[in-house]
Amino acid sequence: MLTGAGVSAESGVPTFRGETGLWRDYRPEELATPQAFDREPRLVWEWYGWRRDLVSKCEPNDAHVAIAERVLESGETRVITQNVDGLHTQAAEAVAESSDLSPLQRPIELHGSLFRTRCTACGKREASHAPIDASSEETLPRCAACSALLRPDVVWFGESLDPGLLTESFKLAGEIDVCLVVGTSAVVHPAASIAFAAADAGAVVIEINPEATPLSSVARVSLRGTATEVVRGIL
Ligand code: OAD
């Protein structure tokens, strides 16, 4: 299963594209590139702090829960997500009534997480849920080990995805029978290529999205509804 921002839309997390998408009001090159962070780390952290705060107030919706139930019951279903909101994990932990999930029960988070930081000097990654004080450069989060500036552990435009996660995702694409694609515009690669690769390898691709996307042409079925309307039923 490949998911995008649309699966979290009904939880209140804004999508990126479309009429109410984040990229309508914000410029990605000012907020989501390594150059932007080098230039103005305070502004970039302010934006990610705002998003962390917004997502912290959101709950997984019925689509996240249905997906989590499926993953935990079947032992064979995997979730690959472009989302950095952590809601698939939150739903899985709620369904399992435990935060002790196996790696196979966890989603592959291709684009990282809003709730993790990475040190700009030593590369150390850490879970991080606290609100961000972006009132000045001095108050930005710093590495406990080496004191260098921390950055959000998300993938920015122009950056490569984690090669291990990509290899695992494309391997899955080559092996699966069915690929459910929920709530992605399927225009950001290499994430979208995973679904195309699954179709090439013979998987039945089922798209769940109120709107047509470039993937619609290779999907065996396109279900034009929202995630909470369609996902539980199709699963
Ligand atoms: P987009 O914002 O590009 O697309 C969201 C998709 O969800 C659209 O196709 C909508 O039609 C659909 N959608 C909206 N509401 C929905 C609902 N309730 N149920 C189902 N679908 C719904 O988001 P992504 O495809 O995830 O990357 O964007 C891909 C990447 O572009 C993101 O991960 C992010 C962004 O720049 C990075 O930040 C690296």
mmCIF file of C-alpha atoms and ligand atoms in Angstrom:
data_model
loop_
_atom_site.group_PDB
_atom_site.id
_atom_site.type_symbol
_atom_site.label_atom_id
_atom_site.label_comp_id
_atom_site.label_asym_id
_atom_site.label_seq_id
_atom_site.Cartn_x
_atom_site.Cartn_y
_atom_site.Cartn_z
ATOM 1 C CA MET A 1 0.000 0.000 0.000
ATOM 2 C CA LEU A 2 1.281 3.449 -0.901
ATOM 3 C CA THR A 3 -0.192 6.467 0.814
ATOM 4 C CA GLY A 4 0.069 10.228 0.485
ATOM 5 C CA ALA A 5 -1.256 13.359 2.122
ATOM 6 C CA GLY A 6 -4.862 12.577 1.107
ATOM 7 C CA VAL A 7 -5.078 9.710 3.605
ATOM 8 C CA SER A 8 -4.580 12.235 6.414
ATOM 9 C CA ALA A 9 -6.745 14.997 4.940
ATOM 10 C CA GLU A 10 -9.810 13.914 6.912
ATOM 11 C CA SER A 11 -7.732 14.009 10.091
ATOM 12 C CA GLY A 12 -7.243 17.727 9.461
ATOM 13 C CA VAL A 13 -3.697 17.559 8.062
ATOM 14 C CA PRO A 14 -3.413 19.838 5.022
ATOM 15 C CA THR A 15 -2.373 18.272 1.704
ATOM 16 C CA PHE A 16 0.318 19.885 -0.460
ATOM 17 C CA ARG A 17 -1.379 20.369 -3.809
ATOM 18 C CA GLY A 18 -4.883 21.380 -4.784
ATOM 19 C CA GLU A 19 -7.035 24.300 -3.734
ATOM 20 C CA THR A 20 -6.325 24.096 -0.010
ATOM 21 C CA GLY A 21 -2.835 22.601 -0.328
ATOM 22 C CA LEU A 22 0.169 23.976 1.545
ATOM 23 C CA TRP A 23 2.089 24.677 -1.677
ATOM 24 C CA ARG A 24 -0.591 27.190 -2.667
ATOM 25 C CA ASP A 25 0.298 29.589 0.131
ATOM 26 C CA TYR A 26 3.898 28.597 0.848
ATOM 27 C CA ARG A 27 6.886 28.367 -1.461
ATOM 28 C CA PRO A 28 8.688 25.037 -1.147
ATOM 29 C CA GLU A 29 12.016 26.581 -2.177
ATOM 30 C CA GLU A 30 11.810 28.933 0.843
ATOM 31 C CA LEU A 31 10.842 26.240 3.342
ATOM 32 C CA ALA A 32 11.692 22.752 2.162
ATOM 33 C CA THR A 33 15.157 22.775 0.625
ATOM 34 C CA PRO A 34 18.639 22.419 2.164
ATOM 35 C CA GLN A 35 19.478 25.851 0.716
ATOM 36 C CA ALA A 36 16.547 27.430 2.563
ATOM 37 C CA PHE A 37 17.733 25.844 5.807
ATOM 38 C CA ASP A 38 21.315 27.084 5.283
ATOM 39 C CA ARG A 39 20.002 30.567 4.548
ATOM 40 C CA GLU A 40 17.272 30.884 7.159
ATOM 41 C CA PRO A 41 17.125 27.991 9.633
ATOM 42 C CA ARG A 42 14.827 29.970 11.905
ATOM 43 C CA LEU A 43 12.168 30.407 9.208
ATOM 44 C CA VAL A 44 12.358 26.751 8.190
ATOM 45 C CA TRP A 45 12.096 25.595 11.805
ATOM 46 C CA GLU A 46 9.185 27.964 12.373
ATOM 47 C CA TRP A 47 7.304 26.259 9.539
ATOM 48 C CA TYR A 48 8.136 22.742 10.690
ATOM 49 C CA GLY A 49 7.323 23.693 14.285
ATOM 50 C CA TRP A 50 3.934 24.976 13.109
ATOM 51 C CA ARG A 51 3.289 21.743 11.211
ATOM 52 C CA ARG A 52 4.397 19.622 14.175
ATOM 53 C CA ASP A 53 2.033 21.550 16.399
ATOM 54 C CA LEU A 54 -0.830 21.219 13.902
ATOM 55 C CA VAL A 55 -0.334 17.464 13.428
ATOM 56 C CA SER A 56 0.015 16.911 17.197
ATOM 57 C CA LYS A 57 -3.618 17.990 17.497
ATOM 58 C CA CYS A 58 -4.792 15.537 14.794
ATOM 59 C CA GLU A 59 -5.941 11.981 15.337
ATOM 60 C CA PRO A 60 -5.719 9.024 12.950
ATOM 61 C CA ASN A 61 -8.948 8.683 10.961
ATOM 62 C CA ASP A 62 -10.904 5.554 10.074
ATOM 63 C CA ALA A 63 -8.728 4.911 6.998
ATOM 64 C CA HIS A 64 -5.547 4.887 9.122
ATOM 65 C CA VAL A 65 -7.260 2.576 11.604
ATOM 66 C CA ALA A 66 -8.575 0.175 8.935
ATOM 67 C CA ILE A 67 -5.113 0.045 7.347
ATOM 68 C CA ALA A 68 -3.478 -0.574 10.731
ATOM 69 C CA GLU A 69 -5.945 -3.380 11.519
ATOM 70 C CA ARG A 70 -5.157 -4.995 8.185
ATOM 71 C CA VAL A 71 -1.382 -4.728 8.712
ATOM 72 C CA LEU A 72 -1.589 -6.226 12.195
ATOM 73 C CA GLU A 73 -4.012 -8.992 11.232
ATOM 74 C CA SER A 74 -2.523 -10.157 7.958
ATOM 75 C CA GLY A 75 1.181 -9.973 8.712
ATOM 76 C CA GLU A 76 1.681 -9.566 4.941
ATOM 77 C CA THR A 77 0.407 -6.072 4.206
ATOM 78 C CA ARG A 78 3.004 -3.327 4.239
ATOM 79 C CA VAL A 79 2.473 0.425 4.250
ATOM 80 C CA ILE A 80 4.789 2.731 2.348
ATOM 81 C CA THR A 81 3.939 6.351 3.049
ATOM 82 C CA GLN A 82 5.085 9.735 1.809
ATOM 83 C CA ASN A 83 3.560 11.307 4.900
ATOM 84 C CA VAL A 84 5.669 12.759 7.683
ATOM 85 C CA ASP A 85 2.743 13.053 10.122
ATOM 86 C CA GLY A 86 3.234 9.733 11.940
ATOM 87 C CA LEU A 87 -0.509 8.948 11.834
ATOM 88 C CA HIS A 88 -0.070 5.440 10.367
ATOM 89 C CA THR A 89 2.238 4.562 13.265
ATOM 90 C CA GLN A 90 -0.088 6.177 15.782
ATOM 91 C CA ALA A 91 -3.019 4.131 14.438
ATOM 92 C CA ALA A 92 -0.998 0.898 14.492
ATOM 93 C CA GLU A 93 0.100 1.525 18.082
ATOM 94 C CA ALA A 94 -3.500 2.219 19.099
ATOM 95 C CA VAL A 95 -4.797 -0.945 17.409
ATOM 96 C CA ALA A 96 -1.968 -3.043 18.892
ATOM 97 C CA GLU A 97 -2.402 -1.278 22.253
ATOM 98 C CA SER A 98 1.377 -1.153 22.336
ATOM 99 C CA SER A 99 4.195 0.973 20.983
ATOM 100 C CA ASP A 100 6.235 -2.192 20.582
ATOM 101 C CA LEU A 101 5.555 -2.792 16.881
ATOM 102 C CA SER A 102 7.730 -5.047 14.749
ATOM 103 C CA PRO A 103 9.585 -3.403 11.841
ATOM 104 C CA LEU A 104 7.147 -5.063 9.405
ATOM 105 C CA GLN A 105 4.186 -3.546 11.245
ATOM 106 C CA ARG A 106 5.678 -0.067 10.946
ATOM 107 C CA PRO A 107 5.155 2.024 7.836
ATOM 108 C CA ILE A 108 8.104 2.743 5.588
ATOM 109 C CA GLU A 109 8.276 6.536 5.968
ATOM 110 C CA LEU A 110 9.893 7.506 2.688
ATOM 111 C CA HIS A 111 9.951 11.241 3.371
ATOM 112 C CA GLY A 112 10.942 11.090 7.041
ATOM 113 C CA SER A 113 9.074 12.335 10.082
ATOM 114 C CA LEU A 114 8.027 15.648 11.577
ATOM 115 C CA PHE A 115 8.690 14.075 14.968
ATOM 116 C CA ARG A 116 12.362 13.300 14.450
ATOM 117 C CA THR A 117 15.419 15.534 14.270
ATOM 118 C CA ARG A 118 18.777 14.948 12.636
ATOM 119 C CA CYS A 119 22.036 16.634 13.602
ATOM 120 C CA THR A 120 23.500 18.772 10.800
ATOM 121 C CA ALA A 121 27.029 17.859 11.968
ATOM 122 C CA CYS A 122 27.115 14.335 13.422
ATOM 123 C CA GLY A 123 23.952 13.034 11.711
ATOM 124 C CA LYS A 124 22.470 11.642 14.952
ATOM 125 C CA ARG A 125 18.700 11.058 14.645
ATOM 126 C CA GLU A 126 16.363 11.432 17.594
ATOM 127 C CA ALA A 127 12.656 11.280 18.305
ATOM 128 C CA SER A 128 11.442 14.777 19.093
ATOM 129 C CA HIS A 129 7.914 15.744 20.075
ATOM 130 C CA ALA A 130 8.469 19.008 21.943
ATOM 131 C CA PRO A 131 7.197 22.313 20.568
ATOM 132 C CA ILE A 132 9.866 24.237 18.652
ATOM 133 C CA ASP A 133 10.925 27.672 19.903
ATOM 134 C CA ALA A 134 11.810 29.403 16.654
ATOM 135 C CA SER A 135 11.735 32.917 18.114
ATOM 136 C CA SER A 136 15.463 33.320 17.339
ATOM 137 C CA GLU A 137 18.368 31.293 15.964
ATOM 138 C CA GLU A 138 19.677 30.870 19.518
ATOM 139 C CA THR A 139 16.546 29.011 20.641
ATOM 140 C CA LEU A 140 16.534 26.453 17.797
ATOM 141 C CA PRO A 141 17.065 22.815 18.798
ATOM 142 C CA ARG A 142 20.695 21.705 19.146
ATOM 143 C CA CYS A 143 22.367 18.314 19.281
ATOM 144 C CA ALA A 144 22.873 16.956 22.811
ATOM 145 C CA ALA A 145 26.011 15.155 21.634
ATOM 146 C CA CYS A 146 27.852 17.846 19.634
ATOM 147 C CA SER A 147 25.818 21.075 20.060
ATOM 148 C CA ALA A 148 25.418 21.600 16.314
ATOM 149 C CA LEU A 149 22.099 22.754 14.898
ATOM 150 C CA LEU A 150 19.436 20.065 14.484
ATOM 151 C CA ARG A 151 17.220 19.909 11.415
ATOM 152 C CA PRO A 152 13.866 18.237 10.855
ATOM 153 C CA ASP A 153 14.479 14.632 9.740
ATOM 154 C CA VAL A 154 12.435 15.040 6.600
ATOM 155 C CA VAL A 155 13.413 14.790 2.947
ATOM 156 C CA TRP A 156 13.612 18.160 1.257
ATOM 157 C CA PHE A 157 13.378 19.004 -2.433
ATOM 158 C CA GLY A 158 16.680 18.211 -4.092
ATOM 159 C CA GLU A 159 17.621 15.604 -1.477
ATOM 160 C CA SER A 160 17.845 11.864 -1.991
ATOM 161 C CA LEU A 161 15.607 9.421 -0.216
ATOM 162 C CA ASP A 162 17.117 6.872 2.166
ATOM 163 C CA PRO A 163 18.562 4.222 -0.190
ATOM 164 C CA GLY A 164 17.691 1.367 2.183
ATOM 165 C CA LEU A 165 14.029 2.390 2.338
ATOM 166 C CA LEU A 166 13.898 2.811 -1.434
ATOM 167 C CA THR A 167 15.423 -0.607 -2.080
ATOM 168 C CA GLU A 168 12.966 -2.206 0.340
ATOM 169 C CA SER A 169 10.029 -0.384 -1.278
ATOM 170 C CA PHE A 170 10.909 -1.330 -4.856
ATOM 171 C CA LYS A 171 11.546 -4.916 -3.764
ATOM 172 C CA LEU A 172 8.024 -5.001 -2.300
ATOM 173 C CA ALA A 173 6.647 -3.465 -5.507
ATOM 174 C CA GLY A 174 8.130 -6.360 -7.452
ATOM 175 C CA GLU A 175 6.613 -8.996 -5.182
ATOM 176 C CA ILE A 176 3.091 -7.905 -4.343
ATOM 177 C CA ASP A 177 -0.223 -9.017 -5.885
ATOM 178 C CA VAL A 178 -2.206 -5.897 -5.045
ATOM 179 C CA CYS A 179 -1.054 -2.325 -4.564
ATOM 180 C CA LEU A 180 -3.544 0.003 -2.909
ATOM 181 C CA VAL A 181 -2.668 3.651 -3.512
ATOM 182 C CA VAL A 182 -4.450 6.085 -1.226
ATOM 183 C CA GLY A 183 -4.500 9.869 -1.399
ATOM 184 C CA THR A 184 -1.460 10.766 -3.443
ATOM 185 C CA SER A 185 -1.239 13.037 -6.461
ATOM 186 C CA ALA A 186 1.424 10.589 -7.729
ATOM 187 C CA VAL A 187 3.580 13.374 -9.133
ATOM 188 C CA VAL A 188 6.514 13.221 -6.714
ATOM 189 C CA HIS A 189 9.147 10.678 -7.637
ATOM 190 C CA PRO A 190 10.663 8.316 -6.754
ATOM 191 C CA ALA A 191 7.733 7.685 -4.363
ATOM 192 C CA ALA A 192 5.143 7.586 -7.150
ATOM 193 C CA SER A 193 7.388 5.307 -9.218
ATOM 194 C CA ILE A 194 6.867 2.573 -6.631
ATOM 195 C CA ALA A 195 3.230 2.229 -7.687
ATOM 196 C CA PHE A 196 4.162 2.312 -11.380
ATOM 197 C CA ALA A 197 6.804 -0.361 -10.703
ATOM 198 C CA ALA A 198 4.184 -2.523 -8.972
ATOM 199 C CA ALA A 199 1.903 -2.173 -12.021
ATOM 200 C CA ASP A 200 4.808 -3.059 -14.353
ATOM 201 C CA ALA A 201 5.529 -6.146 -12.278
ATOM 202 C CA GLY A 202 1.928 -7.313 -12.653
ATOM 203 C CA ALA A 203 0.310 -6.154 -9.413
ATOM 204 C CA VAL A 204 -3.295 -5.015 -9.497
ATOM 205 C CA VAL A 205 -3.151 -1.312 -8.687
ATOM 206 C CA ILE A 206 -6.226 0.110 -6.968
ATOM 207 C CA GLU A 207 -6.289 3.856 -6.605
ATOM 208 C CA ILE A 208 -8.371 5.623 -3.978
ATOM 209 C CA ASN A 209 -8.553 9.313 -4.676
ATOM 210 C CA PRO A 210 -11.427 11.747 -5.307
ATOM 211 C CA GLU A 211 -9.455 13.041 -8.315
ATOM 212 C CA ALA A 212 -7.690 11.482 -11.286
ATOM 213 C CA THR A 213 -3.882 11.319 -11.144
ATOM 214 C CA PRO A 214 -1.125 10.197 -13.512
ATOM 215 C CA LEU A 215 -1.469 6.773 -11.882
ATOM 216 C CA SER A 216 -5.106 6.441 -12.946
ATOM 217 C CA SER A 217 -3.991 5.292 -16.411
ATOM 218 C CA VAL A 218 -2.239 2.207 -15.020
ATOM 219 C CA ALA A 219 -4.626 1.517 -12.134
ATOM 220 C CA ARG A 220 -6.920 -1.478 -12.720
ATOM 221 C CA VAL A 221 -9.544 0.310 -10.646
ATOM 222 C CA SER A 222 -9.837 3.931 -9.572
ATOM 223 C CA LEU A 223 -12.245 4.551 -6.729
ATOM 224 C CA ARG A 224 -13.270 8.183 -6.693
ATOM 225 C CA GLY A 225 -14.007 8.689 -3.042
ATOM 226 C CA THR A 226 -12.226 9.885 0.050
ATOM 227 C CA ALA A 227 -10.038 7.675 2.201
ATOM 228 C CA THR A 228 -12.565 7.320 5.021
ATOM 229 C CA GLU A 229 -15.369 6.602 2.566
ATOM 230 C CA VAL A 230 -13.542 3.867 0.671
ATOM 231 C CA VAL A 231 -10.555 2.306 2.433
ATOM 232 C CA ARG A 232 -12.276 0.150 5.062
ATOM 233 C CA GLY A 233 -14.722 -1.233 2.546
ATOM 234 C CA ILE A 234 -12.132 -2.129 -0.069
ATOM 235 C CA LEU A 235 -9.879 -3.745 2.528
HETATM 236 P P1 OAD B 1 -0.524 15.955 -2.614
HETATM 237 O O1 OAD B 1 -0.983 17.121 -1.818
HETATM 238 O O2 OAD B 1 0.319 16.210 -3.806
HETATM 239 O O3 OAD B 1 -1.780 15.116 -3.116
HETATM 240 C C1 OAD B 1 -2.804 14.764 -2.242
HETATM 241 C C2 OAD B 1 -3.757 13.868 -2.994
HETATM 242 O O4 OAD B 1 -4.748 13.438 -2.091
HETATM 243 C C3 OAD B 1 -4.474 14.532 -4.163
HETATM 244 O O5 OAD B 1 -4.395 13.706 -5.313
HETATM 245 C C4 OAD B 1 -5.936 14.663 -3.683
HETATM 246 O O6 OAD B 1 -6.882 14.521 -4.749
HETATM 247 C C5 OAD B 1 -6.022 13.512 -2.718
HETATM 248 N N1 OAD B 1 -6.992 13.704 -1.629
HETATM 249 C C6 OAD B 1 -7.411 14.850 -1.054
HETATM 250 N N2 OAD B 1 -8.270 14.594 -0.060
HETATM 251 C C7 OAD B 1 -8.410 13.252 0.004
HETATM 252 C C8 OAD B 1 -9.148 12.355 0.841
HETATM 253 N N3 OAD B 1 -9.936 12.814 1.817
HETATM 254 N N4 OAD B 1 -9.032 11.026 0.610
HETATM 255 C C9 OAD B 1 -8.240 10.557 -0.376
HETATM 256 N N5 OAD B 1 -7.500 11.354 -1.189
HETATM 257 C C10 OAD B 1 -7.594 12.670 -1.005
HETATM 258 O O7 OAD B 1 0.182 14.960 -1.575
HETATM 259 P P2 OAD B 1 1.231 13.808 -1.870
HETATM 260 O O8 OAD B 1 0.908 13.075 -3.111
HETATM 261 O O9 OAD B 1 1.383 13.045 -0.617
HETATM 262 O O10 OAD B 1 6.988 15.737 -0.161
HETATM 263 O O11 OAD B 1 2.538 14.652 -2.110
HETATM 264 C C11 OAD B 1 3.747 14.015 -2.321
HETATM 265 C C12 OAD B 1 4.870 14.774 -1.700
HETATM 266 O O12 OAD B 1 4.865 16.118 -2.194
HETATM 267 C C13 OAD B 1 4.775 14.944 -0.194
HETATM 268 O O13 OAD B 1 5.242 13.817 0.509
HETATM 269 C C14 OAD B 1 5.632 16.139 0.038
HETATM 270 C C15 OAD B 1 5.138 17.010 -1.078
HETATM 271 O O14 OAD B 1 6.013 17.986 -1.518
HETATM 272 C C16 OAD B 1 7.960 16.194 0.639
HETATM 273 O O15 OAD B 1 7.733 17.003 1.509
HETATM 274 C C17 OAD B 1 9.286 15.602 0.340
#
